[in-house]
Amino acid sequence: MLKPIHRVACSPALAACQRLMQRFALWLCDPTTADAHLNQQGLQPPVLASGIEADWLWEFLQRVDAGQSLLSRAQALAAMPAAQKAALAAWVQTVSALPMQFQPAPAQWPVNRPVASESDWKAFKVLMEAFYEKGFRGGLPYLPNGTPTAAGGVNYADYVSAFRNAHRLNPAPHAREVCVLCGGPLGDTPHVDHWIIKSAFPLLSVCTDNLQLICSTCNEAPNKGDKPVHSAGDFADWFHPYLRPGNGALQLDYVLPELAVRCSVATPADQAKAANLDTLLNLSNRWTREFKAEYAKHQDVLIRREQRRIQNAQARHTQAEIQSYVQQWQADLALSEPHYEIHQTLAVALQEPSRLAAWHSELGLAS
């Protein structure tokens, strides 16, 4: 979120699948729907929007997870009591309206399981997550623009490729890629992240506003992991990759005596959001480690240069030369490289008169 995050060329396909999931879930929750209605003909329009989607869904339901077909999970939901159907339908409506959580006076976001039956919730969870784990990976019934298709639909690999291309800061094919959340290296094994965890909100498993490609360090514990991105159902003090972006609001502040970096914002109204993002991703700690590592690197460069000067009986570094070294390094920093913001912050910090004087004194001890 340190970098801008965009929807990608195939995002309409994911949005279409999200509508399919919502429509199917609400149909299962309809009091008049029974498990006997679950057949290929029964899914045709007007139950679903098109025959292509109905045929794809029927084939999808034949897949097996943990020894049981997805169809059996759907049948269990269709057979739920009316009260449980009503509760789950209300949950589906609220969760499907995720963008409304970032508008004034939103409906209460659910924080508890919507149905009392653990087995029914598990059936719903497995069914909805399978749209991601099996459907998305194998191919959705949509072209990139969201048009239904019987073959060649968007899949997981297409999304990863589209996201990488849309967020590549340097067009050179072998250039380093940058994580949109932390600004560090995207790495060789980036993760497709569910911003709101799919284990708690499986309906959002293929939601275009809930997916992004981030580095494995950001995605894994003790950083994001399975942490919530709301405060007991309240999103007011949280950024969101698409619906309340943090790029442009976030800034890095340095604490020179500690050689530390803090995640901050220019606008006081966003301070709680920055604090929550910092806690979620451990940004200050991670940025400080890079800040100190880069400082140590340049300190070592200057010490070795100083030692060569001594060996060659040359004049030792002046404070002005140290400042010139930092300024030249700063001028060469590239926005498209990982850790650009941290290195830029370090370059500014190192030009503080007190830091230049201290560095000059440190070099004076070299021998």
mmCIF file of C-alpha atoms in Angstrom, residues 31-288:
data_model
loop_
_atom_site.group_PDB
_atom_site.id
_atom_site.type_symbol
_atom_site.label_atom_id
_atom_site.label_comp_id
_atom_site.label_asym_id
_atom_site.label_seq_id
_atom_site.Cartn_x
_atom_site.Cartn_y
_atom_site.Cartn_z
ATOM 1 C CA PRO A 31 -36.762 -20.942 1.302
ATOM 2 C CA THR A 32 -38.210 -22.529 -1.840
ATOM 3 C CA THR A 33 -34.895 -24.100 -2.919
ATOM 4 C CA ALA A 34 -34.469 -27.745 -1.912
ATOM 5 C CA ASP A 35 -31.580 -30.114 -2.449
ATOM 6 C CA ALA A 36 -33.586 -31.856 -5.190
ATOM 7 C CA HIS A 37 -33.392 -28.653 -7.266
ATOM 8 C CA LEU A 38 -29.630 -28.991 -7.579
ATOM 9 C CA ASN A 39 -29.153 -30.370 -11.063
ATOM 10 C CA GLN A 40 -27.773 -29.027 -14.317
ATOM 11 C CA GLN A 41 -31.184 -28.014 -15.635
ATOM 12 C CA GLY A 42 -32.154 -26.433 -12.341
ATOM 13 C CA LEU A 43 -29.205 -24.019 -12.520
ATOM 14 C CA GLN A 44 -30.131 -22.637 -15.946
ATOM 15 C CA PRO A 45 -31.473 -19.060 -16.300
ATOM 16 C CA PRO A 46 -33.129 -17.379 -14.537
ATOM 17 C CA VAL A 47 -31.365 -19.043 -11.574
ATOM 18 C CA LEU A 48 -28.007 -18.035 -13.058
ATOM 19 C CA ALA A 49 -27.457 -15.321 -15.627
ATOM 20 C CA SER A 50 -26.401 -17.551 -18.520
ATOM 21 C CA GLY A 51 -26.320 -21.148 -19.658
ATOM 22 C CA ILE A 52 -22.521 -21.014 -19.881
ATOM 23 C CA GLU A 53 -22.282 -20.133 -16.196
ATOM 24 C CA ALA A 54 -24.849 -22.790 -15.262
ATOM 25 C CA ASP A 55 -22.997 -25.523 -17.162
ATOM 26 C CA TRP A 56 -19.637 -24.473 -15.687
ATOM 27 C CA LEU A 57 -21.077 -24.419 -12.171
ATOM 28 C CA TRP A 58 -22.624 -27.864 -12.555
ATOM 29 C CA GLU A 59 -19.282 -29.300 -13.675
ATOM 30 C CA PHE A 60 -17.558 -27.420 -10.839
ATOM 31 C CA LEU A 61 -19.934 -28.970 -8.288
ATOM 32 C CA GLN A 62 -18.827 -32.462 -9.316
ATOM 33 C CA ARG A 63 -15.351 -31.803 -7.941
ATOM 34 C CA VAL A 64 -14.325 -33.485 -4.730
ATOM 35 C CA ASP A 65 -12.824 -31.910 -1.615
ATOM 36 C CA ALA A 66 -11.764 -34.037 1.371
ATOM 37 C CA GLY A 67 -13.636 -37.038 0.021
ATOM 38 C CA GLN A 68 -16.931 -35.224 -0.568
ATOM 39 C CA SER A 69 -18.268 -33.583 -3.693
ATOM 40 C CA LEU A 70 -18.929 -29.867 -3.748
ATOM 41 C CA LEU A 71 -22.440 -30.794 -4.851
ATOM 42 C CA SER A 72 -23.031 -32.510 -1.506
ATOM 43 C CA ARG A 73 -21.975 -29.284 0.257
ATOM 44 C CA ALA A 74 -24.445 -27.290 -1.830
ATOM 45 C CA GLN A 75 -27.187 -29.829 -1.097
ATOM 46 C CA ALA A 76 -26.531 -29.477 2.631
ATOM 47 C CA LEU A 77 -27.025 -25.710 2.345
ATOM 48 C CA ALA A 78 -30.211 -26.089 0.301
ATOM 49 C CA ALA A 79 -31.579 -28.373 3.026
ATOM 50 C CA MET A 80 -30.962 -25.920 5.889
ATOM 51 C CA PRO A 81 -33.894 -24.755 8.031
ATOM 52 C CA ALA A 82 -35.529 -21.513 6.912
ATOM 53 C CA ALA A 83 -34.145 -19.534 9.858
ATOM 54 C CA GLN A 84 -30.561 -20.531 9.055
ATOM 55 C CA LYS A 85 -31.134 -19.742 5.389
ATOM 56 C CA ALA A 86 -32.372 -16.269 6.282
ATOM 57 C CA ALA A 87 -29.376 -15.620 8.540
ATOM 58 C CA LEU A 88 -26.882 -16.776 5.912
ATOM 59 C CA ALA A 89 -28.644 -14.779 3.180
ATOM 60 C CA ALA A 90 -28.387 -11.607 5.274
ATOM 61 C CA TRP A 91 -24.677 -12.308 5.830
ATOM 62 C CA VAL A 92 -24.150 -12.828 2.089
ATOM 63 C CA GLN A 93 -25.861 -9.526 1.282
ATOM 64 C CA THR A 94 -23.755 -7.593 3.788
ATOM 65 C CA VAL A 95 -20.441 -9.160 2.807
ATOM 66 C CA SER A 96 -21.173 -8.756 -0.911
ATOM 67 C CA ALA A 97 -21.627 -5.029 -0.294
ATOM 68 C CA LEU A 98 -18.022 -4.647 0.911
ATOM 69 C CA PRO A 99 -17.518 -1.228 -0.794
ATOM 70 C CA MET A 100 -20.297 0.210 1.383
ATOM 71 C CA GLN A 101 -18.084 -0.320 4.445
ATOM 72 C CA PHE A 102 -15.960 2.570 3.188
ATOM 73 C CA GLN A 103 -18.908 4.932 2.801
ATOM 74 C CA PRO A 104 -20.562 7.003 5.568
ATOM 75 C CA ALA A 105 -22.770 5.087 8.038
ATOM 76 C CA PRO A 106 -22.198 1.545 6.747
ATOM 77 C CA ALA A 107 -24.146 -1.493 7.912
ATOM 78 C CA GLN A 108 -22.542 -3.487 10.715
ATOM 79 C CA TRP A 109 -19.913 -5.822 9.309
ATOM 80 C CA PRO A 110 -20.428 -9.366 10.616
ATOM 81 C CA VAL A 111 -17.818 -10.676 13.032
ATOM 82 C CA ASN A 112 -19.492 -13.926 14.088
ATOM 83 C CA ARG A 113 -20.405 -17.063 12.175
ATOM 84 C CA PRO A 114 -23.803 -16.445 10.529
ATOM 85 C CA VAL A 115 -25.271 -19.906 11.152
ATOM 86 C CA ALA A 116 -25.403 -21.896 14.384
ATOM 87 C CA SER A 117 -24.677 -25.233 12.741
ATOM 88 C CA GLU A 118 -20.941 -25.822 12.492
ATOM 89 C CA SER A 119 -21.426 -28.443 9.773
ATOM 90 C CA ASP A 120 -23.535 -26.086 7.641
ATOM 91 C CA TRP A 121 -20.977 -23.304 8.014
ATOM 92 C CA LYS A 122 -18.207 -25.724 7.042
ATOM 93 C CA ALA A 123 -20.198 -26.775 3.965
ATOM 94 C CA PHE A 124 -20.608 -23.122 2.948
ATOM 95 C CA LYS A 125 -16.961 -22.344 3.662
ATOM 96 C CA VAL A 126 -15.623 -25.293 1.660
ATOM 97 C CA LEU A 127 -17.967 -24.521 -1.238
ATOM 98 C CA MET A 128 -17.076 -20.830 -1.458
ATOM 99 C CA GLU A 129 -13.330 -21.336 -0.968
ATOM 100 C CA ALA A 130 -13.390 -23.932 -3.743
ATOM 101 C CA PHE A 131 -14.217 -21.181 -6.237
ATOM 102 C CA TYR A 132 -10.672 -19.951 -5.533
ATOM 103 C CA GLU A 133 -8.816 -23.191 -4.812
ATOM 104 C CA LYS A 134 -10.352 -25.202 -7.674
ATOM 105 C CA GLY A 135 -12.355 -22.883 -9.914
ATOM 106 C CA PHE A 136 -9.941 -19.956 -10.198
ATOM 107 C CA ARG A 137 -6.868 -22.150 -10.519
ATOM 108 C CA GLY A 138 -8.509 -24.277 -13.205
ATOM 109 C CA GLY A 139 -10.182 -21.423 -15.047
ATOM 110 C CA LEU A 140 -13.306 -19.321 -14.500
ATOM 111 C CA PRO A 141 -16.118 -19.193 -17.093
ATOM 112 C CA TYR A 142 -15.243 -15.611 -18.077
ATOM 113 C CA LEU A 143 -13.069 -13.734 -20.520
ATOM 114 C CA PRO A 144 -10.945 -10.929 -19.021
ATOM 115 C CA ASN A 145 -13.748 -8.420 -19.681
ATOM 116 C CA GLY A 146 -16.246 -10.534 -17.717
ATOM 117 C CA THR A 147 -18.085 -12.030 -20.692
ATOM 118 C CA PRO A 148 -19.091 -15.675 -20.085
ATOM 119 C CA THR A 149 -17.098 -18.211 -22.075
ATOM 120 C CA ALA A 150 -17.227 -21.985 -22.303
ATOM 121 C CA ALA A 151 -13.449 -22.270 -22.787
ATOM 122 C CA GLY A 152 -10.276 -20.280 -22.202
ATOM 123 C CA GLY A 153 -11.518 -18.378 -19.163
ATOM 124 C CA VAL A 154 -9.324 -16.364 -16.804
ATOM 125 C CA ASN A 155 -7.326 -18.399 -14.308
ATOM 126 C CA TYR A 156 -4.978 -17.853 -11.372
ATOM 127 C CA ALA A 157 -1.864 -17.675 -13.535
ATOM 128 C CA ASP A 158 -3.517 -15.051 -15.755
ATOM 129 C CA TYR A 159 -4.283 -12.910 -12.715
ATOM 130 C CA VAL A 160 -0.747 -13.169 -11.331
ATOM 131 C CA SER A 161 0.716 -12.202 -14.701
ATOM 132 C CA ALA A 162 -1.724 -9.310 -15.154
ATOM 133 C CA PHE A 163 -1.051 -7.967 -11.658
ATOM 134 C CA ARG A 164 2.712 -8.146 -12.114
ATOM 135 C CA ASN A 165 2.527 -6.369 -15.461
ATOM 136 C CA ALA A 166 0.193 -3.652 -14.182
ATOM 137 C CA HIS A 167 2.410 -2.894 -11.177
ATOM 138 C CA ARG A 168 5.833 -3.257 -12.767
ATOM 139 C CA LEU A 169 7.697 0.002 -12.134
ATOM 140 C CA ASN A 170 10.546 -0.767 -14.517
ATOM 141 C CA PRO A 171 9.493 -2.216 -17.896
ATOM 142 C CA ALA A 172 12.821 -3.998 -18.377
ATOM 143 C CA PRO A 173 12.037 -7.749 -18.268
ATOM 144 C CA HIS A 174 14.781 -8.572 -15.761
ATOM 145 C CA ALA A 175 14.329 -5.544 -13.511
ATOM 146 C CA ARG A 176 13.495 -6.052 -9.853
ATOM 147 C CA GLU A 177 9.807 -5.943 -8.955
ATOM 148 C CA VAL A 178 8.457 -4.106 -5.928
ATOM 149 C CA CYS A 179 5.861 -5.219 -3.360
ATOM 150 C CA VAL A 180 2.925 -2.810 -3.435
ATOM 151 C CA LEU A 181 2.414 -3.043 0.343
ATOM 152 C CA CYS A 182 5.874 -2.588 1.856
ATOM 153 C CA GLY A 183 7.943 -1.245 -1.044
ATOM 154 C CA GLY A 184 10.491 -4.053 -0.683
ATOM 155 C CA PRO A 185 11.354 -6.743 -3.243
ATOM 156 C CA LEU A 186 8.363 -8.682 -4.570
ATOM 157 C CA GLY A 187 10.641 -11.714 -4.683
ATOM 158 C CA ASP A 188 10.610 -14.956 -6.622
ATOM 159 C CA THR A 189 7.593 -16.434 -4.823
ATOM 160 C CA PRO A 190 4.998 -13.677 -4.367
ATOM 161 C CA HIS A 191 1.643 -14.571 -2.825
ATOM 162 C CA VAL A 192 -1.888 -13.774 -3.955
ATOM 163 C CA ASP A 193 -3.233 -12.254 -0.750
ATOM 164 C CA HIS A 194 -6.828 -12.107 0.427
ATOM 165 C CA TRP A 195 -6.913 -8.733 2.180
ATOM 166 C CA ILE A 196 -9.905 -9.917 4.241
ATOM 167 C CA ILE A 197 -9.027 -13.507 5.062
ATOM 168 C CA LYS A 198 -11.009 -16.066 3.107
ATOM 169 C CA SER A 199 -11.195 -18.501 6.037
ATOM 170 C CA ALA A 200 -13.537 -16.069 7.822
ATOM 171 C CA PHE A 201 -15.149 -14.557 4.711
ATOM 172 C CA PRO A 202 -15.066 -17.298 2.056
ATOM 173 C CA LEU A 203 -17.570 -15.424 -0.106
ATOM 174 C CA LEU A 204 -14.710 -13.008 -0.919
ATOM 175 C CA SER A 205 -12.330 -15.725 -2.094
ATOM 176 C CA VAL A 206 -12.396 -14.488 -5.713
ATOM 177 C CA CYS A 207 -13.481 -10.882 -5.048
ATOM 178 C CA THR A 208 -11.515 -8.456 -7.213
ATOM 179 C CA ASP A 209 -11.461 -5.912 -4.358
ATOM 180 C CA ASN A 210 -10.008 -8.522 -2.009
ATOM 181 C CA LEU A 211 -7.064 -9.860 -4.027
ATOM 182 C CA GLN A 212 -3.582 -8.474 -4.571
ATOM 183 C CA LEU A 213 -0.106 -9.840 -5.245
ATOM 184 C CA ILE A 214 2.354 -9.140 -2.417
ATOM 185 C CA CYS A 215 5.701 -10.400 -1.156
ATOM 186 C CA SER A 216 5.778 -13.527 0.987
ATOM 187 C CA THR A 217 7.236 -11.545 3.905
ATOM 188 C CA CYS A 218 4.190 -9.261 4.029
ATOM 189 C CA ASN A 219 1.745 -12.130 3.666
ATOM 190 C CA GLU A 220 3.096 -14.536 6.257
ATOM 191 C CA ALA A 221 3.035 -14.441 10.054
ATOM 192 C CA PRO A 222 4.197 -12.634 12.126
ATOM 193 C CA ASN A 223 3.225 -9.959 9.631
ATOM 194 C CA LYS A 224 -0.202 -10.063 7.934
ATOM 195 C CA GLY A 225 -0.906 -13.772 8.258
ATOM 196 C CA ASP A 226 -4.516 -14.261 9.380
ATOM 197 C CA LYS A 227 -4.867 -10.935 11.196
ATOM 198 C CA PRO A 228 -8.130 -9.006 10.737
ATOM 199 C CA VAL A 229 -8.104 -5.779 8.711
ATOM 200 C CA HIS A 230 -10.945 -4.176 10.659
ATOM 201 C CA SER A 231 -11.549 -3.352 14.317
ATOM 202 C CA ALA A 232 -14.299 -5.733 15.474
ATOM 203 C CA GLY A 233 -16.191 -5.094 12.235
ATOM 204 C CA ASP A 234 -15.328 -1.397 11.945
ATOM 205 C CA PHE A 235 -13.256 -0.338 8.914
ATOM 206 C CA ALA A 236 -13.182 3.373 9.801
ATOM 207 C CA ASP A 237 -9.562 3.318 10.974
ATOM 208 C CA TRP A 238 -8.225 1.098 8.227
ATOM 209 C CA PHE A 239 -6.814 1.629 4.776
ATOM 210 C CA HIS A 240 -7.923 -0.746 2.007
ATOM 211 C CA PRO A 241 -5.893 -1.566 -1.123
ATOM 212 C CA TYR A 242 -8.650 -0.457 -3.506
ATOM 213 C CA LEU A 243 -11.449 1.139 -1.513
ATOM 214 C CA ARG A 244 -9.349 3.403 0.733
ATOM 215 C CA PRO A 245 -5.794 3.416 -0.637
ATOM 216 C CA GLY A 246 -2.917 4.359 1.628
ATOM 217 C CA ASN A 247 -0.409 5.393 -1.020
ATOM 218 C CA GLY A 248 0.045 9.130 -0.980
ATOM 219 C CA ALA A 249 -1.049 9.265 2.662
ATOM 220 C CA LEU A 250 1.766 7.153 4.097
ATOM 221 C CA GLN A 251 5.163 8.626 4.787
ATOM 222 C CA LEU A 252 8.377 7.491 6.448
ATOM 223 C CA ASP A 253 9.706 9.501 9.375
ATOM 224 C CA TYR A 254 13.180 8.887 10.770
ATOM 225 C CA VAL A 255 14.373 9.073 14.355
ATOM 226 C CA LEU A 256 18.026 9.912 13.829
ATOM 227 C CA PRO A 257 19.446 9.146 17.303
ATOM 228 C CA GLU A 258 17.959 5.649 17.093
ATOM 229 C CA LEU A 259 18.627 5.178 13.360
ATOM 230 C CA ALA A 260 14.982 4.118 13.168
ATOM 231 C CA VAL A 261 12.103 4.627 10.741
ATOM 232 C CA ARG A 262 8.458 5.121 11.664
ATOM 233 C CA CYS A 263 5.364 4.566 9.543
ATOM 234 C CA SER A 264 3.441 7.826 9.625
ATOM 235 C CA VAL A 265 1.044 10.066 7.696
ATOM 236 C CA ALA A 266 0.905 13.748 6.909
ATOM 237 C CA THR A 267 -2.776 14.086 7.874
ATOM 238 C CA PRO A 268 -3.694 13.565 11.556
ATOM 239 C CA ALA A 269 -7.053 12.068 10.535
ATOM 240 C CA ASP A 270 -5.163 9.144 8.964
ATOM 241 C CA GLN A 271 -2.885 8.463 11.928
ATOM 242 C CA ALA A 272 -4.980 5.581 13.293
ATOM 243 C CA LYS A 273 -5.064 4.002 9.834
ATOM 244 C CA ALA A 274 -1.283 4.215 9.565
ATOM 245 C CA ALA A 275 -0.884 2.740 13.047
ATOM 246 C CA ASN A 276 -3.145 -0.186 12.167
ATOM 247 C CA LEU A 277 -1.288 -0.837 8.912
ATOM 248 C CA ASP A 278 2.015 -0.640 10.771
ATOM 249 C CA THR A 279 0.821 -3.188 13.328
ATOM 250 C CA LEU A 280 -0.604 -5.433 10.607
ATOM 251 C CA LEU A 281 2.620 -5.597 8.594
ATOM 252 C CA ASN A 282 5.261 -4.636 11.200
ATOM 253 C CA LEU A 283 6.374 -1.932 8.792
ATOM 254 C CA SER A 284 8.350 0.246 11.207
ATOM 255 C CA ASN A 285 10.430 -2.689 12.418
ATOM 256 C CA ARG A 286 11.028 -4.026 8.922
ATOM 257 C CA TRP A 287 11.801 -0.602 7.479
ATOM 258 C CA THR A 288 14.165 0.152 10.364
#
